[in-house]
């Protein structure tokens, strides 16, 4: 007879623990560039997607608008990102500056080293399996998101 598998512990706690450990790992590599890992991620999205409306950027990054606004402030203050008018009088646009693109390129090299080190430590197969599991979980949770109903 097949054994019934029951999860042990709190899924939220386990995910947050993993997230903190992985964030510390990436921060150790990215910090010398002057960016936090979260800032690198935001700057990368802006470089790749911009110019982009803040609401669309927040949706793409799965952030709420207030978190995005708060996280944009240091990037704007550093001159890496500019906010300006959008397509019409009511919209805004976010775009990376040339200095921001250069900062992202510098941080991307550090991020790549962090990624390679993590892959070496965990093993490529485990990392690929983790990515697949996370993608499946995100898709399953978004399908039944009560906020969408």
XYZ file of N, CA and C in Angstrom:
447
model
N 0.838 -1.186 0.000
C 0.000 0.000 0.000
C 0.879 1.245 0.000
N 0.488 2.231 -0.752
C 1.270 3.462 -0.866
C 1.214 4.260 0.430
N 2.364 4.781 0.804
C 2.448 5.603 2.009
C 1.937 7.007 1.719
N 1.132 7.541 2.617
C 0.601 8.892 2.467
C 1.669 9.881 2.922
N 1.960 10.834 2.070
C 2.960 11.846 2.394
C 2.247 13.051 2.993
N 2.699 13.437 4.184
C 2.141 14.623 4.834
C 3.267 15.628 5.045
N 3.082 16.844 4.553
C 4.099 17.873 4.793
C 4.271 18.116 6.293
N 5.507 18.339 6.686
C 5.816 18.638 8.081
C 6.278 20.084 8.180
N 5.786 20.778 9.168
C 6.215 22.151 9.374
C 5.431 23.139 8.527
N 5.807 24.377 8.646
C 5.125 25.479 7.972
C 5.820 25.795 6.651
N 5.080 25.698 5.575
C 5.635 25.974 4.248
C 6.146 27.406 4.161
N 5.398 28.339 4.693
C 5.811 29.743 4.667
C 7.157 29.924 5.367
N 7.310 29.318 6.541
C 8.554 29.432 7.297
C 9.720 28.848 6.506
N 9.526 27.669 5.926
C 10.600 27.028 5.168
C 10.992 27.863 3.944
N 10.010 28.415 3.238
C 10.314 29.249 2.075
C 11.039 30.527 2.486
N 10.615 31.131 3.597
C 11.262 32.356 4.057
C 12.692 32.090 4.514
N 12.915 30.943 5.176
C 14.272 30.574 5.580
C 15.163 30.414 4.357
N 14.678 29.675 3.362
C 15.444 29.479 2.134
C 15.700 30.818 1.446
N 14.681 31.659 1.395
C 14.817 32.961 0.756
C 15.885 33.807 1.450
N 15.900 33.796 2.768
C 16.904 34.587 3.498
C 18.317 34.073 3.237
N 18.497 32.763 3.235
C 19.820 32.191 2.999
C 20.295 32.495 1.580
N 19.410 32.324 0.604
C 19.767 32.582 -0.793
C 20.028 34.072 -0.998
N 19.227 34.931 -0.386
C 19.433 36.380 -0.490
C 20.789 36.772 0.081
N 21.155 36.221 1.238
C 22.470 36.523 1.818
C 23.591 36.088 0.875
N 23.410 34.927 0.240
C 24.414 34.430 -0.703
C 24.609 35.423 -1.851
N 23.508 35.822 -2.495
C 23.601 36.748 -3.632
C 24.085 38.127 -3.173
N 23.613 38.590 -2.025
C 24.043 39.896 -1.519
C 25.554 39.940 -1.300
N 26.141 38.833 -0.849
C 27.580 38.798 -0.612
C 28.359 39.056 -1.910
N 27.818 38.634 -3.019
C 28.480 38.843 -4.310
C 28.146 40.216 -4.912
N 26.892 40.634 -4.770
C 26.420 41.851 -5.437
C 26.748 43.112 -4.627
N 26.831 43.025 -3.319
C 27.039 44.193 -2.453
C 28.246 45.047 -2.831
N 29.375 44.465 -3.228
C 30.519 45.319 -3.597
C 30.225 46.280 -4.758
N 29.178 46.048 -5.518
C 28.811 46.952 -6.611
C 28.009 48.149 -6.115
N 27.636 48.133 -4.840
C 26.838 49.223 -4.281
C 25.342 48.972 -4.344
N 24.951 47.797 -4.809
C 23.535 47.445 -4.901
C 23.196 46.320 -3.936
N 21.972 46.334 -3.454
C 21.423 45.172 -2.776
C 20.878 44.247 -3.866
N 20.729 42.990 -3.540
C 20.203 42.027 -4.500
C 18.834 42.462 -5.028
N 17.972 42.966 -4.146
C 16.636 43.413 -4.568
C 16.735 44.612 -5.518
N 17.709 45.500 -5.287
C 17.900 46.641 -6.178
C 18.423 46.193 -7.537
N 19.306 45.205 -7.529
C 19.809 44.667 -8.792
C 18.656 44.080 -9.604
N 17.791 43.339 -8.948
C 16.646 42.739 -9.631
C 15.744 43.807 -10.242
N 15.449 44.843 -9.467
C 14.598 45.926 -9.952
C 15.269 46.664 -11.113
N 16.537 46.991 -10.961
C 17.257 47.688 -12.022
C 17.310 46.831 -13.293
N 17.514 45.530 -13.149
C 17.534 44.631 -14.304
C 16.203 44.622 -15.031
N 15.120 44.555 -14.276
C 13.794 44.583 -14.898
C 13.586 45.888 -15.672
N 14.021 46.988 -15.096
C 13.842 48.282 -15.756
C 14.688 48.351 -17.022
N 15.921 47.869 -16.957
C 16.782 47.871 -18.146
C 16.157 47.015 -19.245
N 15.683 45.841 -18.884
C 15.150 44.904 -19.880
C 13.771 45.290 -20.406
N 12.938 45.906 -19.570
C 11.552 46.189 -19.952
C 11.282 47.651 -20.264
N 12.136 48.548 -19.821
C 11.854 49.962 -19.901
C 12.024 50.555 -21.283
N 11.478 51.743 -21.461
C 10.649 52.447 -20.477
C 9.343 51.681 -20.228
N 8.934 51.714 -18.966
C 7.772 50.945 -18.554
C 6.981 51.727 -17.510
N 5.676 51.554 -17.528
C 4.824 52.191 -16.514
C 5.030 51.488 -15.180
N 5.031 52.234 -14.080
C 5.233 51.620 -12.767
C 4.239 50.492 -12.463
N 2.989 50.664 -12.829
C 1.996 49.623 -12.563
C 2.307 48.337 -13.290
N 2.760 48.458 -14.526
C 3.116 47.266 -15.298
C 4.372 46.615 -14.718
N 5.335 47.428 -14.320
C 6.561 46.908 -13.708
C 6.230 46.156 -12.419
N 5.382 46.736 -11.587
C 4.983 46.081 -10.341
C 4.325 44.734 -10.633
N 3.450 44.695 -11.614
C 2.772 43.443 -11.961
C 3.776 42.407 -12.454
N 4.696 42.818 -13.297
C 5.688 41.884 -13.851
C 6.586 41.311 -12.748
N 6.848 42.122 -11.719
C 7.720 41.681 -10.634
C 6.947 41.082 -9.465
N 5.624 41.042 -9.583
C 4.752 40.531 -8.522
C 4.940 41.320 -7.222
N 4.986 42.655 -7.367
C 5.102 43.572 -6.228
C 3.850 44.431 -6.155
N 3.517 44.900 -4.959
C 2.438 45.878 -4.902
C 3.025 47.253 -5.186
N 2.170 48.170 -5.555
C 2.604 49.493 -6.012
C 3.412 50.241 -4.956
N 3.007 50.150 -3.685
C 3.725 50.886 -2.639
C 5.132 50.325 -2.432
N 5.299 49.016 -2.541
C 6.631 48.412 -2.422
C 7.514 48.863 -3.576
N 6.954 48.869 -4.778
C 7.724 49.324 -5.934
C 8.157 50.777 -5.755
N 7.251 51.642 -5.355
C 7.565 53.058 -5.161
C 8.698 53.216 -4.148
N 8.608 52.509 -3.039
C 9.635 52.575 -1.996
C 10.983 52.059 -2.522
N 10.958 50.977 -3.299
C 12.201 50.388 -3.807
C 12.825 51.193 -4.947
N 12.019 51.966 -5.650
C 12.542 52.812 -6.726
C 13.315 54.014 -6.189
N 12.935 54.516 -5.026
C 13.514 55.752 -4.495
C 15.039 55.753 -4.443
N 15.698 54.707 -3.899
C 17.162 54.752 -3.874
C 17.792 54.700 -5.270
N 17.139 54.029 -6.209
C 17.662 53.951 -7.574
C 17.563 55.305 -8.269
N 16.477 56.007 -8.021
C 16.308 57.354 -8.576
C 17.318 58.303 -7.924
N 17.466 58.216 -6.600
C 18.396 59.089 -5.876
C 19.839 58.888 -6.339
N 20.184 57.651 -6.708
C 21.546 57.359 -7.172
C 21.761 57.758 -8.633
N 20.675 58.128 -9.320
C 20.790 58.517 -10.721
C 20.797 57.339 -11.686
N 20.420 56.163 -11.206
C 20.405 54.957 -12.046
C 19.091 54.791 -12.793
N 18.041 55.438 -12.288
C 16.701 55.333 -12.868
C 16.080 56.718 -12.880
N 15.307 56.986 -13.917
C 14.537 58.233 -13.989
C 13.061 57.904 -14.125
N 12.252 58.752 -13.481
C 10.812 58.660 -13.651
C 10.381 59.900 -14.408
N 9.529 59.688 -15.382
C 9.078 60.816 -16.180
C 7.684 60.586 -16.692
N 7.240 61.472 -17.582
C 5.893 61.333 -18.125
C 5.786 60.077 -18.989
N 4.585 59.538 -19.027
C 4.316 58.355 -19.836
C 3.715 58.722 -21.173
N 2.929 57.803 -21.701
C 2.318 57.978 -23.018
C 1.254 59.071 -23.039
N 0.636 59.316 -21.889
C -0.376 60.363 -21.827
C -0.184 61.175 -20.541
N -1.006 62.181 -20.377
C -0.840 63.097 -19.244
C -1.048 62.421 -17.894
N -1.756 61.306 -17.880
C -2.051 60.638 -16.609
C -1.070 59.536 -16.245
N -0.172 59.187 -17.136
C 0.708 58.050 -16.860
C 2.146 58.497 -16.613
N 2.887 57.615 -15.960
C 4.293 57.835 -15.665
C 5.096 56.741 -16.343
N 6.384 56.962 -16.470
C 7.270 55.997 -17.092
C 8.553 55.894 -16.269
N 9.109 54.691 -16.208
C 10.358 54.442 -15.502
C 11.361 53.941 -16.531
N 12.567 54.518 -16.518
C 13.598 54.133 -17.481
C 14.961 54.180 -16.792
N 15.855 53.271 -17.188
C 17.218 53.270 -16.666
C 18.036 54.328 -17.392
N 18.882 55.016 -16.645
C 19.803 55.984 -17.245
C 21.018 55.223 -17.786
N 21.883 55.918 -18.501
C 23.117 55.289 -18.980
C 23.972 54.821 -17.800
N 24.019 55.649 -16.751
C 24.763 55.263 -15.548
C 24.115 54.026 -14.915
N 22.798 53.964 -14.942
C 22.084 52.806 -14.415
C 22.349 51.546 -15.224
N 22.418 51.694 -16.537
C 22.734 50.542 -17.400
C 24.148 50.021 -17.107
N 25.080 50.952 -16.889
C 26.448 50.556 -16.553
C 26.495 49.872 -15.182
N 25.745 50.401 -14.224
C 25.698 49.805 -12.886
C 25.092 48.408 -12.952
N 24.059 48.256 -13.770
C 23.438 46.941 -13.936
C 24.424 45.953 -14.555
N 25.210 46.381 -15.552
C 26.198 45.506 -16.190
C 27.253 45.065 -15.175
N 27.711 46.000 -14.344
C 28.679 45.673 -13.292
C 28.082 44.656 -12.318
N 26.876 44.920 -11.868
C 26.217 44.026 -10.910
C 25.873 42.680 -11.543
N 25.596 42.679 -12.837
C 25.267 41.427 -13.518
C 26.456 40.465 -13.497
N 27.653 40.997 -13.631
C 28.845 40.153 -13.551
C 28.958 39.521 -12.160
N 28.680 40.305 -11.130
C 28.716 39.786 -9.761
C 27.597 38.768 -9.542
N 26.409 39.078 -10.058
C 25.282 38.154 -9.939
C 25.611 36.816 -10.606
N 26.253 36.870 -11.766
C 26.603 35.646 -12.495
C 27.523 34.777 -11.647
N 28.482 35.400 -10.969
C 29.372 34.645 -10.089
C 28.595 34.025 -8.930
N 27.631 34.756 -8.393
C 26.785 34.217 -7.322
C 25.977 33.030 -7.825
N 25.434 33.151 -9.030
C 24.630 32.068 -9.610
C 25.484 30.823 -9.811
N 26.674 30.990 -10.382
C 27.559 29.852 -10.615
C 27.977 29.196 -9.297
N 28.260 29.998 -8.288
C 28.645 29.461 -6.983
C 27.496 28.686 -6.339
N 26.277 29.207 -6.463
C 25.112 28.506 -5.908
C 24.877 27.194 -6.649
N 24.986 27.241 -7.980
C 24.820 26.021 -8.768
C 25.870 24.978 -8.365
N 27.097 25.406 -8.155
C 28.161 24.481 -7.766
C 27.891 23.884 -6.384
N 27.387 24.709 -5.501
C 27.137 24.241 -4.130
C 25.955 23.280 -4.048
N 24.893 23.595 -4.773
C 23.685 22.760 -4.722
C 23.672 21.678 -5.793
N 24.369 21.907 -6.882
C 24.338 20.988 -8.016
C 23.326 21.465 -9.044
N 23.718 21.399 -10.318
C 22.840 21.877 -11.392
C 21.503 21.157 -11.423
N 21.506 19.846 -11.187
C 20.245 19.088 -11.220
C 19.288 19.562 -10.141
N 19.799 19.775 -8.930
C 18.936 20.229 -7.828
C 18.393 21.632 -8.122
N 19.241 22.516 -8.674
C 18.792 23.879 -8.988
C 17.724 23.839 -10.081
N 17.941 23.026 -11.118
C 16.943 22.907 -12.190
C 15.635 22.344 -11.647
N 15.724 21.350 -10.775
C 14.515 20.768 -10.174
C 13.801 21.798 -9.293
N 14.572 22.588 -8.559
C 13.986 23.638 -7.719
C 13.262 24.664 -8.574
N 13.901 25.095 -9.666
C 13.265 26.063 -10.570
C 11.953 25.510 -11.118
N 11.956 24.251 -11.552
C 10.746 23.636 -12.104
C 9.657 23.558 -11.042
N 10.013 23.161 -9.831
C 9.035 23.061 -8.749
C 8.464 24.436 -8.401
N 9.328 25.435 -8.320
C 8.853 26.790 -8.009
C 7.928 27.315 -9.106
N 8.295 27.099 -10.369
C 7.436 27.528 -11.475
C 6.072 26.843 -11.410
N 6.075 25.533 -11.137
C 4.811 24.794 -11.023
C 3.963 25.334 -9.871
N 4.597 25.596 -8.743
C 3.869 26.108 -7.579
C 3.300 27.494 -7.850
N 4.092 28.361 -8.482
C 3.595 29.698 -8.823
C 2.390 29.607 -9.750
N 2.484 28.762 -10.753
C 1.372 28.608 -11.693
C 0.124 28.079 -10.985
N 0.297 27.101 -10.128
C -0.844 26.531 -9.413
C -1.484 27.546 -8.469
N -0.662 28.326 -7.796
C -1.199 29.321 -6.872
C -1.863 30.480 -7.599
N -1.328 30.865 -8.752
C -1.928 31.967 -9.507
C -3.242 31.559 -10.143
N -3.394 30.293 -10.518
C -4.652 29.807 -11.105
C -5.802 29.964 -10.138
N -5.545 29.711 -8.877
C -6.617 29.758 -7.884
C -6.512 30.934 -6.968
N -5.905 32.028 -7.411
C -5.704 33.202 -6.569
C -7.049 33.829 -6.208
N -7.399 33.821 -4.907
C -8.684 34.383 -4.491
C -8.791 35.877 -4.766
N -7.640 36.579 -4.923
C -7.678 38.016 -5.220
C -8.229 38.278 -6.609
N -8.143 37.275 -7.497
C -8.610 37.445 -8.870
C -10.112 37.202 -9.019
N -10.726 36.708 -7.972
C -12.152 36.366 -8.060
C -13.048 37.499 -7.629
